[in-house]
Amino acid sequence: MSRPPRPVDVAALRRRHPDAFRTAWGARLATLATLAALLGLAAFAMVRLDFSATRIVCGLGRLAEFSLMMLPPSAGGRFPDFLHALGETLAIAFLGTLAAALVAFPLALLAARNVVPNPFAHFAVRRGLDVVRSVDVLIWALVWINVVGLGPFAGALAIACSDVGALGKLFSEAVETVDRRDGEGVAASGGGALHRIRFGLVPAVLPVLGSQVLYFFESNTRSATIIGIVGAGGIGQYLSELIRVLELQQVACLVLMILVAVAAIDAVSGRLRRALIGGPAR
């Protein structure tokens, strides 16, 4: 028979470890002060933005009216045009993501501490990636539309510029976490610095980078739809025009097409990501 557990002598524990039982009033007051500041800031923002529960309720009623006007979804005889625009959106996302990955990979090598030991070099590259990443894709789209004109080319350039900073940062962090023993083995067999990168680093990090690129392609499909609204090509142009003229049944058709495309890309890229990182396929 197992013996019953002995009762804990709390008084003895208090005498032995007084610091563990001492109430940290300073930490509690700091936590309460932080929560109060956040609540005060939220209240101030709500007042400045004219937040109103009445407006939300009225807006929900208007949203319900719009939802009923969208039924049933109808292409209005323009399904081939919509399908072509959807293909254009997917092409913008694919080309933009591919271009960003090709540019980000060498920049990530320069930004990784285990590849370039010079702190000034990788600091400069990292700050450059931060600058590029700080500009939203919609701003990049407006910039490139004024540079190269309206159309999908500007959209692909906008996605590429926006993703170079994010992919470069993620790639560099992945490179820095690679096990050094692979590179040391290549060096021990007589390989130089480039051989260590080509045969020791790249094969180890490539599955992770591929997984990240697939995720960005999935996300950029939605981004390509948004930047199309400002004239960067794709299905977003149709969405913007049809919403303005309240052709909501055609808007519903476009939304359904986007949902189906994103769901299909999510399913395929999810399987590919699991295959790349060695996870189980569902």
Protein backbone atom coordinates (compact mmCIF):
# COMPACT_ATOMS: atom_id res chain seq x y z
CA MET A 1 0.00 0.00 0.00
CA SER A 2 1.20 3.48 -0.85
CA ARG A 3 1.61 5.86 2.04
CA PRO A 4 -0.60 8.95 2.15
CA PRO A 5 1.25 12.15 1.25
CA ARG A 6 2.60 14.13 4.12
CA PRO A 7 0.98 17.49 4.79
CA VAL A 8 3.03 20.44 3.64
CA ASP A 9 4.37 22.60 6.44
CA VAL A 10 3.68 26.01 4.97
CA ALA A 11 5.03 27.84 8.00
CA ALA A 12 8.36 26.04 7.73
CA LEU A 13 8.55 26.83 4.02
CA ARG A 14 7.85 30.49 4.76
CA ARG A 15 10.71 30.57 7.27
CA ARG A 16 13.07 28.75 4.91
CA HIS A 17 12.20 30.72 1.74
CA PRO A 18 10.85 34.11 2.83
CA ASP A 19 11.53 35.73 -0.56
CA ALA A 20 9.28 33.26 -2.37
CA PHE A 21 6.31 34.14 -0.15
CA ARG A 22 6.92 37.88 -0.03
CA THR A 23 4.27 39.85 -1.92
CA ALA A 24 5.84 41.75 -4.82
CA TRP A 25 3.82 44.92 -4.41
CA GLY A 26 6.07 46.84 -6.78
CA ALA A 27 5.50 44.38 -9.63
CA ARG A 28 1.76 44.31 -8.97
CA LEU A 29 1.52 48.09 -8.96
CA ALA A 30 3.53 48.26 -12.19
CA THR A 31 1.18 45.72 -13.82
CA LEU A 32 -1.91 47.62 -12.67
CA ALA A 33 -0.43 50.91 -13.86
CA THR A 34 0.32 49.39 -17.28
CA LEU A 35 -3.20 48.03 -17.61
CA ALA A 36 -4.68 51.36 -16.56
CA ALA A 37 -2.52 53.19 -19.11
CA LEU A 38 -3.58 50.82 -21.88
CA LEU A 39 -7.25 51.21 -20.98
CA GLY A 40 -6.88 54.98 -20.85
CA LEU A 41 -5.15 55.00 -24.23
CA ALA A 42 -7.90 52.81 -25.71
CA ALA A 43 -10.58 55.12 -24.31
CA PHE A 44 -8.79 58.19 -25.69
CA ALA A 45 -8.46 56.56 -29.13
CA MET A 46 -12.16 55.64 -29.14
CA VAL A 47 -13.13 59.23 -28.35
CA ARG A 48 -10.79 60.70 -30.97
CA LEU A 49 -12.04 58.26 -33.63
CA ASP A 50 -15.66 59.02 -32.81
CA PHE A 51 -16.35 55.45 -31.75
CA SER A 52 -20.07 54.87 -31.24
CA ALA A 53 -22.01 51.72 -30.45
CA THR A 54 -25.03 53.24 -32.22
CA ARG A 55 -23.07 53.60 -35.44
CA ILE A 56 -21.94 49.98 -35.18
CA VAL A 57 -25.51 48.74 -34.76
CA CYS A 58 -26.70 50.85 -37.70
CA GLY A 59 -23.75 49.66 -39.74
CA LEU A 60 -24.57 46.04 -39.01
CA GLY A 61 -28.09 46.62 -40.28
CA ARG A 62 -26.72 48.19 -43.45
CA LEU A 63 -24.30 45.26 -43.79
CA ALA A 64 -27.20 42.83 -43.60
CA GLU A 65 -28.95 44.74 -46.41
CA PHE A 66 -25.79 44.55 -48.54
CA SER A 67 -25.50 40.83 -47.85
CA LEU A 68 -29.05 40.23 -49.05
CA MET A 69 -28.35 42.27 -52.19
CA MET A 70 -25.41 39.96 -52.97
CA LEU A 71 -27.67 36.91 -53.23
CA PRO A 72 -27.63 34.96 -55.41
CA PRO A 73 -24.05 35.39 -56.71
CA SER A 74 -24.00 35.97 -60.45
CA ALA A 75 -21.22 36.62 -62.96
CA GLY A 76 -23.59 38.59 -65.18
CA GLY A 77 -22.20 36.93 -68.30
CA ARG A 78 -18.65 38.09 -67.47
CA PHE A 79 -17.27 34.87 -66.00
CA PRO A 80 -14.50 34.50 -68.65
CA ASP A 81 -13.34 38.05 -67.88
CA PHE A 82 -13.40 37.33 -64.15
CA LEU A 83 -11.49 34.09 -64.64
CA HIS A 84 -8.83 35.89 -66.69
CA ALA A 85 -8.52 38.55 -63.99
CA LEU A 86 -8.18 35.87 -61.30
CA GLY A 87 -5.40 34.21 -63.29
CA GLU A 88 -3.72 37.61 -63.57
CA THR A 89 -3.92 38.02 -59.80
CA LEU A 90 -2.34 34.61 -59.23
CA ALA A 91 0.41 35.46 -61.73
CA ILE A 92 1.12 38.74 -59.92
CA ALA A 93 1.42 36.90 -56.60
CA PHE A 94 3.60 34.15 -58.06
CA LEU A 95 6.02 36.40 -59.95
CA GLY A 96 6.25 38.89 -57.11
CA THR A 97 6.97 36.19 -54.54
CA LEU A 98 9.50 34.45 -56.79
CA ALA A 99 11.36 37.68 -57.53
CA ALA A 100 11.40 38.62 -53.84
CA ALA A 101 12.79 35.20 -52.86
CA LEU A 102 15.56 35.35 -55.48
CA VAL A 103 16.65 38.80 -54.32
CA ALA A 104 16.21 38.10 -50.61
CA PHE A 105 18.36 34.95 -50.50
CA PRO A 106 21.76 36.58 -51.25
CA LEU A 107 20.84 39.52 -49.03
CA ALA A 108 20.02 37.05 -46.24
CA LEU A 109 23.47 35.50 -46.58
CA LEU A 110 25.02 38.95 -46.16
CA ALA A 111 22.80 39.63 -43.14
CA ALA A 112 23.59 36.31 -41.38
CA ARG A 113 26.29 36.51 -38.70
CA ASN A 114 27.53 32.98 -39.33
CA VAL A 115 28.17 33.76 -43.02
CA VAL A 116 29.50 37.33 -42.87
CA PRO A 117 31.35 37.88 -39.60
CA ASN A 118 31.81 41.61 -40.26
CA PRO A 119 29.27 43.29 -37.93
CA PHE A 120 29.10 46.47 -40.01
CA ALA A 121 28.20 44.58 -43.18
CA HIS A 122 25.31 42.55 -41.79
CA PHE A 123 24.13 45.52 -39.70
CA ALA A 124 23.87 47.66 -42.85
CA VAL A 125 22.05 44.91 -44.76
CA ARG A 126 19.61 44.27 -41.90
CA ARG A 127 18.77 47.95 -41.56
CA GLY A 128 18.24 48.16 -45.31
CA LEU A 129 15.83 45.23 -45.12
CA ASP A 130 14.02 46.98 -42.27
CA VAL A 131 13.58 50.10 -44.38
CA VAL A 132 12.15 48.13 -47.31
CA ARG A 133 9.89 46.10 -45.01
CA SER A 134 8.49 49.20 -43.31
CA VAL A 135 6.73 50.33 -46.53
CA ASP A 136 3.40 48.60 -47.06
CA VAL A 137 2.64 46.77 -50.29
CA LEU A 138 -0.14 49.24 -51.11
CA ILE A 139 2.33 52.13 -50.96
CA TRP A 140 4.74 50.20 -53.18
CA ALA A 141 1.88 49.65 -55.64
CA LEU A 142 1.14 53.39 -55.81
CA VAL A 143 4.84 54.11 -56.33
CA TRP A 144 5.29 51.57 -59.14
CA ILE A 145 2.05 52.60 -60.85
CA ASN A 146 3.51 56.09 -61.22
CA VAL A 147 6.83 54.65 -62.41
CA VAL A 148 5.83 51.93 -64.90
CA GLY A 149 2.14 52.68 -65.37
CA LEU A 150 -1.06 50.82 -64.57
CA GLY A 151 -1.26 47.05 -64.87
CA PRO A 152 -0.03 43.77 -63.42
CA PHE A 153 3.66 44.60 -63.93
CA ALA A 154 3.38 47.31 -61.28
CA GLY A 155 1.58 44.85 -58.99
CA ALA A 156 4.29 42.21 -59.29
CA LEU A 157 6.99 44.81 -58.59
CA ALA A 158 5.07 46.07 -55.56
CA ILE A 159 4.79 42.58 -54.05
CA ALA A 160 8.43 41.85 -54.80
CA CYS A 161 9.63 45.04 -53.09
CA SER A 162 7.38 44.51 -50.09
CA ASP A 163 8.46 40.88 -49.60
CA VAL A 164 12.20 41.37 -50.05
CA GLY A 165 12.50 42.90 -46.60
CA ALA A 166 10.36 40.29 -44.83
CA LEU A 167 11.84 37.28 -46.62
CA GLY A 168 15.37 38.63 -46.20
CA LYS A 169 14.88 38.87 -42.43
CA LEU A 170 13.31 35.41 -42.17
CA PHE A 171 15.93 33.85 -44.43
CA SER A 172 18.82 35.36 -42.44
CA GLU A 173 17.37 34.10 -39.16
CA ALA A 174 16.96 30.62 -40.66
CA VAL A 175 20.55 30.67 -41.92
CA GLU A 176 21.85 31.67 -38.48
CA THR A 177 20.14 28.66 -36.86
CA VAL A 178 21.75 26.09 -39.18
CA ASP A 179 23.92 23.48 -37.48
CA ARG A 180 27.55 24.41 -38.10
CA ARG A 181 28.72 20.80 -38.16
CA ASP A 182 27.69 20.41 -41.80
CA GLY A 183 29.87 23.31 -42.86
CA GLU A 184 32.71 22.11 -40.64
CA GLY A 185 32.55 18.72 -42.33
CA VAL A 186 32.83 20.36 -45.77
CA ALA A 187 35.76 22.47 -44.54
CA ALA A 188 37.48 19.41 -43.07
CA SER A 189 37.35 17.73 -46.47
CA GLY A 190 39.15 20.68 -48.05
CA GLY A 191 36.25 22.91 -49.09
CA GLY A 192 36.49 26.68 -49.10
CA ALA A 193 34.03 29.31 -47.91
CA LEU A 194 31.82 29.03 -51.00
CA HIS A 195 31.83 25.23 -50.72
CA ARG A 196 30.68 25.47 -47.10
CA ILE A 197 27.77 27.65 -48.19
CA ARG A 198 26.87 25.55 -51.24
CA PHE A 199 27.19 22.07 -49.75
CA GLY A 200 26.88 22.66 -46.01
CA LEU A 201 24.50 25.56 -45.49
CA VAL A 202 22.15 25.65 -48.48
CA PRO A 203 20.93 22.00 -48.33
CA ALA A 204 20.23 22.34 -44.61
CA VAL A 205 18.28 25.58 -44.84
CA LEU A 206 16.54 25.12 -48.21
CA PRO A 207 13.46 23.22 -46.88
CA VAL A 208 12.74 25.98 -44.36
CA LEU A 209 13.17 28.70 -46.97
CA GLY A 210 10.91 26.85 -49.38
CA SER A 211 8.23 26.56 -46.72
CA GLN A 212 8.41 30.29 -46.03
CA VAL A 213 8.19 31.15 -49.73
CA LEU A 214 5.09 28.98 -50.14
CA TYR A 215 3.43 30.70 -47.19
CA PHE A 216 4.21 34.13 -48.67
CA PHE A 217 2.77 33.08 -52.03
CA GLU A 218 -0.45 32.11 -50.28
CA SER A 219 -0.56 35.45 -48.46
CA ASN A 220 0.36 37.43 -51.57
CA THR A 221 -2.65 36.05 -53.40
CA ARG A 222 -4.78 38.19 -51.09
CA SER A 223 -2.37 41.12 -51.33
CA ALA A 224 -2.53 41.01 -55.13
CA THR A 225 -6.30 41.35 -54.88
CA ILE A 226 -5.98 44.45 -52.70
CA ILE A 227 -3.40 46.26 -54.81
CA GLY A 228 -5.56 45.64 -57.88
CA ILE A 229 -8.02 48.13 -56.44
CA VAL A 230 -5.52 50.97 -56.94
CA GLY A 231 -4.83 49.96 -60.55
CA ALA A 232 -2.13 47.31 -60.24
CA GLY A 233 -4.01 44.75 -62.30
CA GLY A 234 -5.86 41.59 -61.41
CA ILE A 235 -9.29 40.92 -60.01
CA GLY A 236 -9.15 43.85 -57.61
CA GLN A 237 -9.96 46.28 -60.42
CA TYR A 238 -13.24 44.49 -61.10
CA LEU A 239 -14.03 44.45 -57.38
CA SER A 240 -13.48 48.19 -57.07
CA GLU A 241 -15.57 49.05 -60.14
CA LEU A 242 -18.47 46.73 -59.26
CA ILE A 243 -18.65 47.90 -55.65
CA ARG A 244 -18.87 51.53 -56.79
CA VAL A 245 -21.86 50.80 -59.05
CA LEU A 246 -23.45 48.44 -56.47
CA GLU A 247 -23.38 45.36 -58.71
CA LEU A 248 -23.23 43.30 -55.55
CA GLN A 249 -24.25 39.97 -57.08
CA GLN A 250 -21.19 40.12 -59.32
CA VAL A 251 -19.12 41.20 -56.31
CA ALA A 252 -20.31 38.08 -54.50
CA CYS A 253 -19.24 35.97 -57.48
CA LEU A 254 -15.77 37.53 -57.41
CA VAL A 255 -15.47 37.00 -53.65
CA LEU A 256 -16.42 33.33 -54.05
CA MET A 257 -13.83 32.91 -56.80
CA ILE A 258 -11.15 34.44 -54.57
CA LEU A 259 -12.15 32.22 -51.64
CA VAL A 260 -11.97 29.09 -53.78
CA ALA A 261 -8.58 30.09 -55.19
CA VAL A 262 -7.13 30.91 -51.77
CA ALA A 263 -8.49 27.67 -50.27
CA ALA A 264 -6.96 25.62 -53.10
CA ILE A 265 -3.60 27.37 -52.75
CA ASP A 266 -3.71 26.92 -48.98
CA ALA A 267 -4.35 23.18 -49.33
CA VAL A 268 -1.62 22.63 -51.91
CA SER A 269 0.99 24.85 -50.23
CA GLY A 270 0.20 23.28 -46.85
CA ARG A 271 0.99 19.83 -48.21
CA LEU A 272 4.14 21.10 -49.89
CA ARG A 273 5.30 22.83 -46.71
CA ARG A 274 4.80 19.67 -44.66
CA ALA A 275 6.68 17.68 -47.31
CA LEU A 276 9.57 20.15 -47.28
CA ILE A 277 9.99 20.22 -43.52
CA GLY A 278 9.41 16.49 -43.14
CA GLY A 279 6.05 16.70 -41.39
CA PRO A 280 3.18 14.22 -41.76
CA ALA A 281 0.85 14.72 -44.68
CA ARG A 282 -2.79 14.95 -43.83
